[in-house]
Coordinates of C-alpha atoms in Angstrom, one line a residue:
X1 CA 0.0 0.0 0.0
X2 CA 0.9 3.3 -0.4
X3 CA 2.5 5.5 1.6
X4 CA 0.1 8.4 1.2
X5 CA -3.1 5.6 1.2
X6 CA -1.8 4.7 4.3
X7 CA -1.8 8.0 6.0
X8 CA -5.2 9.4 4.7
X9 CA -6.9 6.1 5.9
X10 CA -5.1 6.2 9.3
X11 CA -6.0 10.1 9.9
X12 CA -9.4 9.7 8.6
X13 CA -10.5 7.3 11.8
X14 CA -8.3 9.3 14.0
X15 CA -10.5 12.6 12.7
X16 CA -13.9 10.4 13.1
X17 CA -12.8 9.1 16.4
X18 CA -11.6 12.8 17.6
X19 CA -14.8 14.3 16.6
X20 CA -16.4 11.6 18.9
X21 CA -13.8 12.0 21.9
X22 CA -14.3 15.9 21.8
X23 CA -18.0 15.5 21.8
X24 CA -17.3 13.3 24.7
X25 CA -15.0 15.7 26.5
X26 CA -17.5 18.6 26.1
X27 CA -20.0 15.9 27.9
X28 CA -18.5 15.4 31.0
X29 CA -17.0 19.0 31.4
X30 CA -20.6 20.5 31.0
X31 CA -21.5 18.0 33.6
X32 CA -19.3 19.1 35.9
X33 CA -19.5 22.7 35.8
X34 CA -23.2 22.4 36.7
X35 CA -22.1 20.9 39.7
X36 CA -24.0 22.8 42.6
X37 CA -20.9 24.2 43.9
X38 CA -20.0 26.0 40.7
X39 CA -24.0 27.2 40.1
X40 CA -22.2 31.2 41.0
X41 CA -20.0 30.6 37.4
X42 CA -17.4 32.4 37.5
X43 CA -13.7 31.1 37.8
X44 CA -14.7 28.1 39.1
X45 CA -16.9 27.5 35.8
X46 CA -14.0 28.9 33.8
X47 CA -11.3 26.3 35.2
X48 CA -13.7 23.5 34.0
X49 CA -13.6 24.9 30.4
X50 CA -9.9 25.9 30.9
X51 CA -9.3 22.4 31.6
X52 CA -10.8 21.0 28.5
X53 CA -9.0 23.1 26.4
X54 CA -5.6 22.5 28.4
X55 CA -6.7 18.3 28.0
X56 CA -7.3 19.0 23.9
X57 CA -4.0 20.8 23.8
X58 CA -5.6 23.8 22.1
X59 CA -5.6 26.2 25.0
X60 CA -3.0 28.5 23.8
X61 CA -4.7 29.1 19.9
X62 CA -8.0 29.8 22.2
X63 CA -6.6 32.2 24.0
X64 CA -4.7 34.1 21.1
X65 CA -8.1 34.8 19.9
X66 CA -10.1 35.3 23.4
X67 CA -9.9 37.6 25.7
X68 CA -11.0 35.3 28.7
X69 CA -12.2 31.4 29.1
X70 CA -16.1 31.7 28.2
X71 CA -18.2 28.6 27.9
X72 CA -20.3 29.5 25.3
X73 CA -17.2 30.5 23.6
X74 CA -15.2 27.4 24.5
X75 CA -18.2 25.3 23.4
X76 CA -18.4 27.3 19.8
X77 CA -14.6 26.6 19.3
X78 CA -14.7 23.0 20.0
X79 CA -17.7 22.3 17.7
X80 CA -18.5 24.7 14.8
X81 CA -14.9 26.9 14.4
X82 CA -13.5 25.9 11.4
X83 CA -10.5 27.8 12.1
X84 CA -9.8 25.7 14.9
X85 CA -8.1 22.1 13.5
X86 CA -9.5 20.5 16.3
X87 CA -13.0 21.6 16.3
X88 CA -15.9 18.8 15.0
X89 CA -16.3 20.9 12.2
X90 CA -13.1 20.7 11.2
X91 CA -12.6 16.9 12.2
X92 CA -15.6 15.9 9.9
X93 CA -14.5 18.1 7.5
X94 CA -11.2 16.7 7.3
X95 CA -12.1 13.1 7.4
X96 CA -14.3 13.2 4.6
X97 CA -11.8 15.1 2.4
X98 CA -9.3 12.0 3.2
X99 CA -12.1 9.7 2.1
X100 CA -12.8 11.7 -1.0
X101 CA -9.2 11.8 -1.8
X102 CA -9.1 7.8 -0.8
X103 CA -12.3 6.2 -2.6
X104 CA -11.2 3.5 -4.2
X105 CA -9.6 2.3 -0.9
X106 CA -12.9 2.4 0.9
X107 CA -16.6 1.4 0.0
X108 CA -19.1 3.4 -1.4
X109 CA -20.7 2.9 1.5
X110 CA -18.2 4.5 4.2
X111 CA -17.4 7.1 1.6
X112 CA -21.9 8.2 1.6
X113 CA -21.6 8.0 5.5
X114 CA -18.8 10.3 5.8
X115 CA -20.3 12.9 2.8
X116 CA -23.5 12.6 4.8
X117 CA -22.0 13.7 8.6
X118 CA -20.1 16.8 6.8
X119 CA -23.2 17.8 4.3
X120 CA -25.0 18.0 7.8
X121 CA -23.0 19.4 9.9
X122 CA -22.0 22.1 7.1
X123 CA -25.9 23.3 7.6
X124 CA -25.7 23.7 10.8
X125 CA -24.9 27.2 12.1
X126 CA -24.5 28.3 15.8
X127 CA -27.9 29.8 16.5
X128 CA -29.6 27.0 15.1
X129 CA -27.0 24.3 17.8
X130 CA -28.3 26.4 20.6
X131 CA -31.4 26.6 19.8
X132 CA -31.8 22.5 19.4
X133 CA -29.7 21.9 22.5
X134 CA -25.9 21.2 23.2
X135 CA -26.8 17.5 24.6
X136 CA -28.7 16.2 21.0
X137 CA -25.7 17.6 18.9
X138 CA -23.2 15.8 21.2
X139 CA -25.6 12.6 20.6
X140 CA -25.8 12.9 16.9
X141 CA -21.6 13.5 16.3
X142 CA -21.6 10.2 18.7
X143 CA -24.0 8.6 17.0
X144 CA -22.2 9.5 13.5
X145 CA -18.9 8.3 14.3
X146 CA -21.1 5.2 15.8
X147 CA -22.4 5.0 12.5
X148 CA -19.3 5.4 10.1
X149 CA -17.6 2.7 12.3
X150 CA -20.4 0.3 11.8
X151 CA -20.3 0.8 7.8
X152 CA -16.5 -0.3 7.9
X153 CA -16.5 -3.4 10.0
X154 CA -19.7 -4.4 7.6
X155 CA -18.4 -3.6 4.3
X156 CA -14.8 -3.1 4.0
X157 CA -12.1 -6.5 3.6
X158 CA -10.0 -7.6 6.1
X159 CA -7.4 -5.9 4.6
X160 CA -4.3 -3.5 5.1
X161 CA -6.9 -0.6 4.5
X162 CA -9.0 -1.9 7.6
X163 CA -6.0 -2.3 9.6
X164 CA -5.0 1.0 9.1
X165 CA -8.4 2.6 10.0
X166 CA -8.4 0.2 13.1
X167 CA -5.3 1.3 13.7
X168 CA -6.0 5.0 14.1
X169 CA -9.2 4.4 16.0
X170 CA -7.3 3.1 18.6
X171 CA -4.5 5.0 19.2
X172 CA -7.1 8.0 19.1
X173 CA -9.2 6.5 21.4
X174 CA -6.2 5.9 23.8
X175 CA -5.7 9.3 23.9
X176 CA -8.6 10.9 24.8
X177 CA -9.4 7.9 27.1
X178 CA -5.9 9.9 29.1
X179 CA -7.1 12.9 28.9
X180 CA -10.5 12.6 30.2
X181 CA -9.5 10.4 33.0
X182 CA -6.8 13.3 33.8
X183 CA -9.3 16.1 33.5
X184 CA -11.4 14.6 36.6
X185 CA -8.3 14.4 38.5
X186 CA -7.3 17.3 37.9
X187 CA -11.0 18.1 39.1
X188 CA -10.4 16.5 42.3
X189 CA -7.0 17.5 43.3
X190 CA -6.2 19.4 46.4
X191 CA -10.2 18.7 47.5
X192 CA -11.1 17.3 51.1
X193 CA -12.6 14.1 51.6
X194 CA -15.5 15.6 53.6
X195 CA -18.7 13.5 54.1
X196 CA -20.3 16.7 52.7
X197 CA -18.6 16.3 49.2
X198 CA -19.6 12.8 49.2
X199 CA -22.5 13.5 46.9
X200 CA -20.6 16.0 44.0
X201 CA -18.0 13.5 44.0
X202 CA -20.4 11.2 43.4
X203 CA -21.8 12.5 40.6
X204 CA -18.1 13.5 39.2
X205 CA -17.1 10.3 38.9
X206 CA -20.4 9.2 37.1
X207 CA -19.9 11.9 35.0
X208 CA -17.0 10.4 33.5
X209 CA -18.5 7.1 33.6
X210 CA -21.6 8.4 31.3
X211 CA -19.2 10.6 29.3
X212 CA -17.6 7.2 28.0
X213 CA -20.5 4.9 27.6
X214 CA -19.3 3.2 31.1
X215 CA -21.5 3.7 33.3
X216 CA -23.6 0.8 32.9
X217 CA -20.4 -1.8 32.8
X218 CA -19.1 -0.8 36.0
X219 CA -22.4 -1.5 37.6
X220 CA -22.4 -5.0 35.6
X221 CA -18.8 -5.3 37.0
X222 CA -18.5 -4.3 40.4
X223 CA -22.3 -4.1 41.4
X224 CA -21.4 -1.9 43.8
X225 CA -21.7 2.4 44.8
X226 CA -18.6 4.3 43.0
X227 CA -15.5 4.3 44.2
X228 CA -12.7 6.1 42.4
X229 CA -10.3 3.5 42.9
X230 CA -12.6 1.0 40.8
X231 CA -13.3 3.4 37.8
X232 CA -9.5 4.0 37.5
X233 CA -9.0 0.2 37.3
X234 CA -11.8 0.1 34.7
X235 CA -10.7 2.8 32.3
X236 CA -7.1 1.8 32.3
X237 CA -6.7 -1.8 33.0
X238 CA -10.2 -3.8 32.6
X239 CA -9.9 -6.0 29.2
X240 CA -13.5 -6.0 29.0
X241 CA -14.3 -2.6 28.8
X242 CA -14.7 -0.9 25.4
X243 CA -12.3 2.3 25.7
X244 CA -10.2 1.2 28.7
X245 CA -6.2 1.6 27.8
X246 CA -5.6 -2.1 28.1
X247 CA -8.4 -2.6 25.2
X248 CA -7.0 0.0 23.2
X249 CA -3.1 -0.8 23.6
X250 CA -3.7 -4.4 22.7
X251 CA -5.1 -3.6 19.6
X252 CA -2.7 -1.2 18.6
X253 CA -0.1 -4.1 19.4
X254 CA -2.2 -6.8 17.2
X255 CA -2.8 -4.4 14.5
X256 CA 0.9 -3.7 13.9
X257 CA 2.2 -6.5 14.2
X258 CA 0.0 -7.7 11.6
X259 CA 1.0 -4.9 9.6
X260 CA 4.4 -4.8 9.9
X261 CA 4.3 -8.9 8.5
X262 CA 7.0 -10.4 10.9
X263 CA 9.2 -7.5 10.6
X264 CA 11.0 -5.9 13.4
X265 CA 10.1 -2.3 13.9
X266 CA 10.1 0.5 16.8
X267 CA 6.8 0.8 16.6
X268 CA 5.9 -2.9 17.5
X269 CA 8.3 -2.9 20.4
X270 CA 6.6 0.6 21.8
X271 CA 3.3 -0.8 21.5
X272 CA 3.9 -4.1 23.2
X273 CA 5.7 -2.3 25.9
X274 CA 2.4 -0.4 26.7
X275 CA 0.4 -3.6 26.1
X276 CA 2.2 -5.7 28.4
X277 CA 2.2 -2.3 31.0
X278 CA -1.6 -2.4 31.3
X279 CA -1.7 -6.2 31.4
X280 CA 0.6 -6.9 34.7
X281 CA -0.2 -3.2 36.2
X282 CA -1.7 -2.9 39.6
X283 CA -4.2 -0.1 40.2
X284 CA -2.6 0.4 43.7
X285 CA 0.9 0.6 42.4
X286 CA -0.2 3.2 39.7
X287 CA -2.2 5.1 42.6
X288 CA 1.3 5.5 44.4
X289 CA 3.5 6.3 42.1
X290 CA 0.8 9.3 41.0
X291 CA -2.5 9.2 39.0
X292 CA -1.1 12.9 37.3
X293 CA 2.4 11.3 36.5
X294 CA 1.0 8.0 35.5
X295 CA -1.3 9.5 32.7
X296 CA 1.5 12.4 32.0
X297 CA 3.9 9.7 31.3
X298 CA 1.4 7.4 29.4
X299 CA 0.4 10.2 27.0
X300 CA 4.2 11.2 26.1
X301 CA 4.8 7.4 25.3
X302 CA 1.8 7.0 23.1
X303 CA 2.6 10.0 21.6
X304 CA 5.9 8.9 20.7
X305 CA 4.5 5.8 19.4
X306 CA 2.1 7.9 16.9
X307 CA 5.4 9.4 15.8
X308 CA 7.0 6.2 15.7
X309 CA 3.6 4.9 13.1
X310 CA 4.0 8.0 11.3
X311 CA 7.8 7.3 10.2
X312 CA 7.6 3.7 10.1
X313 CA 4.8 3.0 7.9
X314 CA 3.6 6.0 6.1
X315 CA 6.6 8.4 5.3
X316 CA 9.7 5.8 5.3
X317 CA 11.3 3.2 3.9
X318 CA 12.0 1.6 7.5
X319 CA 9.4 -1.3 7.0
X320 CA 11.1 -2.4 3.3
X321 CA 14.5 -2.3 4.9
X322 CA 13.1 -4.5 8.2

């Protein structure tokens, strides 16, 4: 396969999947800055949205072009801005032009699903978002990259093609799963354990859970009240939760190595390092060494494995040589 095939097909499920995860993050940070604490606004509502943007690593290009962190403002330059690379707009946007640049690697069916997500999303304006409601826009860009994910697994051969949109679901998916988890610690850093916080932490913590689509497993799991401990240990090292890191870093691991045909490459030995990391990891050992520097450290590594998936297999000859 191409190079350039390669590389549209990879960024056009990490574009699908980041229109998703943003729609996410937006979720659970609306949630919590309607908390009952934070019901005055003000810079306690502001770090919420300050966060997100810090999480998206888009904070600085926000604040270049805004005097202070607004919600309504933050919320309009994560979804409709298409000035912002990052926004949904500009995710959908950009996903479709990769599948329009890449249809005869696709099906005519994945290429319609994509055309149809941007065609609608092009019609919406920002009055008209409002005026339906945040919550059912969130729900539809969800139910969109639900939808184009579908489409593949139901038309497309098991090919390299489908291993390189598998591919960049994944190491998306592990990324934002990072970031969200670090957001509500963030949240929760420095705060009391008071018996009168018991109920917003509560409701923090299921936050995240609904902002990932896990609530319901963790009360099929643990059949028990929340406890932070337990949703740590289900969004990093469960194996039978959909967007935990262990799920995500083991098929990030398959998919290369069945990419990369037997050959020895970086990015195989990256990925099975964080693979085999989430396997034999204890929650309590990751609790001691530092929830902040645990998902710090995490992020840099996969990171550096996206750089290392970049060179190896889309804009080198480092595979051929292997």
């Amino acid at each position: 396969m191409l190079c350039r095939t390669a590389s549209e097909l990879y960024w056009m499920s990490r574009h699908i999947e980041r229109a998703e995860n943003t729609a996410r993050l937006i979720d659970l940070t609306q949630r919590i800055a309607l908390l009952p604490e934070r019901l005055e606004r003000g810079k306690a509502g502001a770090a919420c949205w300050l966060r997100a943007l810090e999480a998206l690593g888009v904070d600085e290009e926000y604040l270049a072009r805004h005097d202070k962190v607004d919600g309504d403002d933050v919320l309009r330059f994560l979804t409709l801005d298409p000035a912002n690379p990052s926004s949904i707009y500009s995710c959908l946007q950009l996903a479709r032009e990769s599948g329009r640049a890449q249809r005869g690697a696709i099906t005519a069916e994945m290429y319609q699903d994509l055309n149809a997500s941007w065609l609608e999303i092009l019609g919406l304006n920002w009055e008209q978002l409002i005026s339906n409601g945040v919550s059912p826009f969130l729900d539809w860009v969800k139910t969109r990259s639900a939808s184009f994910r579908g489409v593949t697994v139901g038309t497309m051969g098991r090919d390299e093609a489908y291993d390189f949109l598998r591919l960049g679901t994944f190491v998306e998916r592990a990324d934002c799963t990072v970031r969200m988890l670090d957001i509500k610690y963030a949240e929760a850093h420095g705060e009391e354990e008071r018996e009168a916080r018991s109920a917003v932490q509560y409701y923090q913590w299921s936050a995240l859970l609904h902002a990932i689509s896990a609530f319901e497993t963790y009360r099929k799991i643990y059949k028990d009240t929340i406890q932070p401990v337990r949703v740590a240990e289900l969004i990093i090292l469960r194996d039978d939760m959909p967007r935990s890191l262990a799920v995500c870093c083991n098929a990030i691991h398959a998919t290369l190595t069945t990419l990369a045909g037997g050959a020895k490459v970086e990015a195989i030995r990256l990925s099975g390092a964080l693979a085999a990391e989430v396997r034999f990891a204890r929650i309590d050992a990751i609790l001691a060494q530092g929830m902040h520097e645990y998902l710090t450290h995490f992020l840099e590594r996969t990171h550096q494995l996206a750089d290392e998936i970049g060179r190896q297999f889309m804009w080198s000859t480092d595979l051929a040589a292997a």
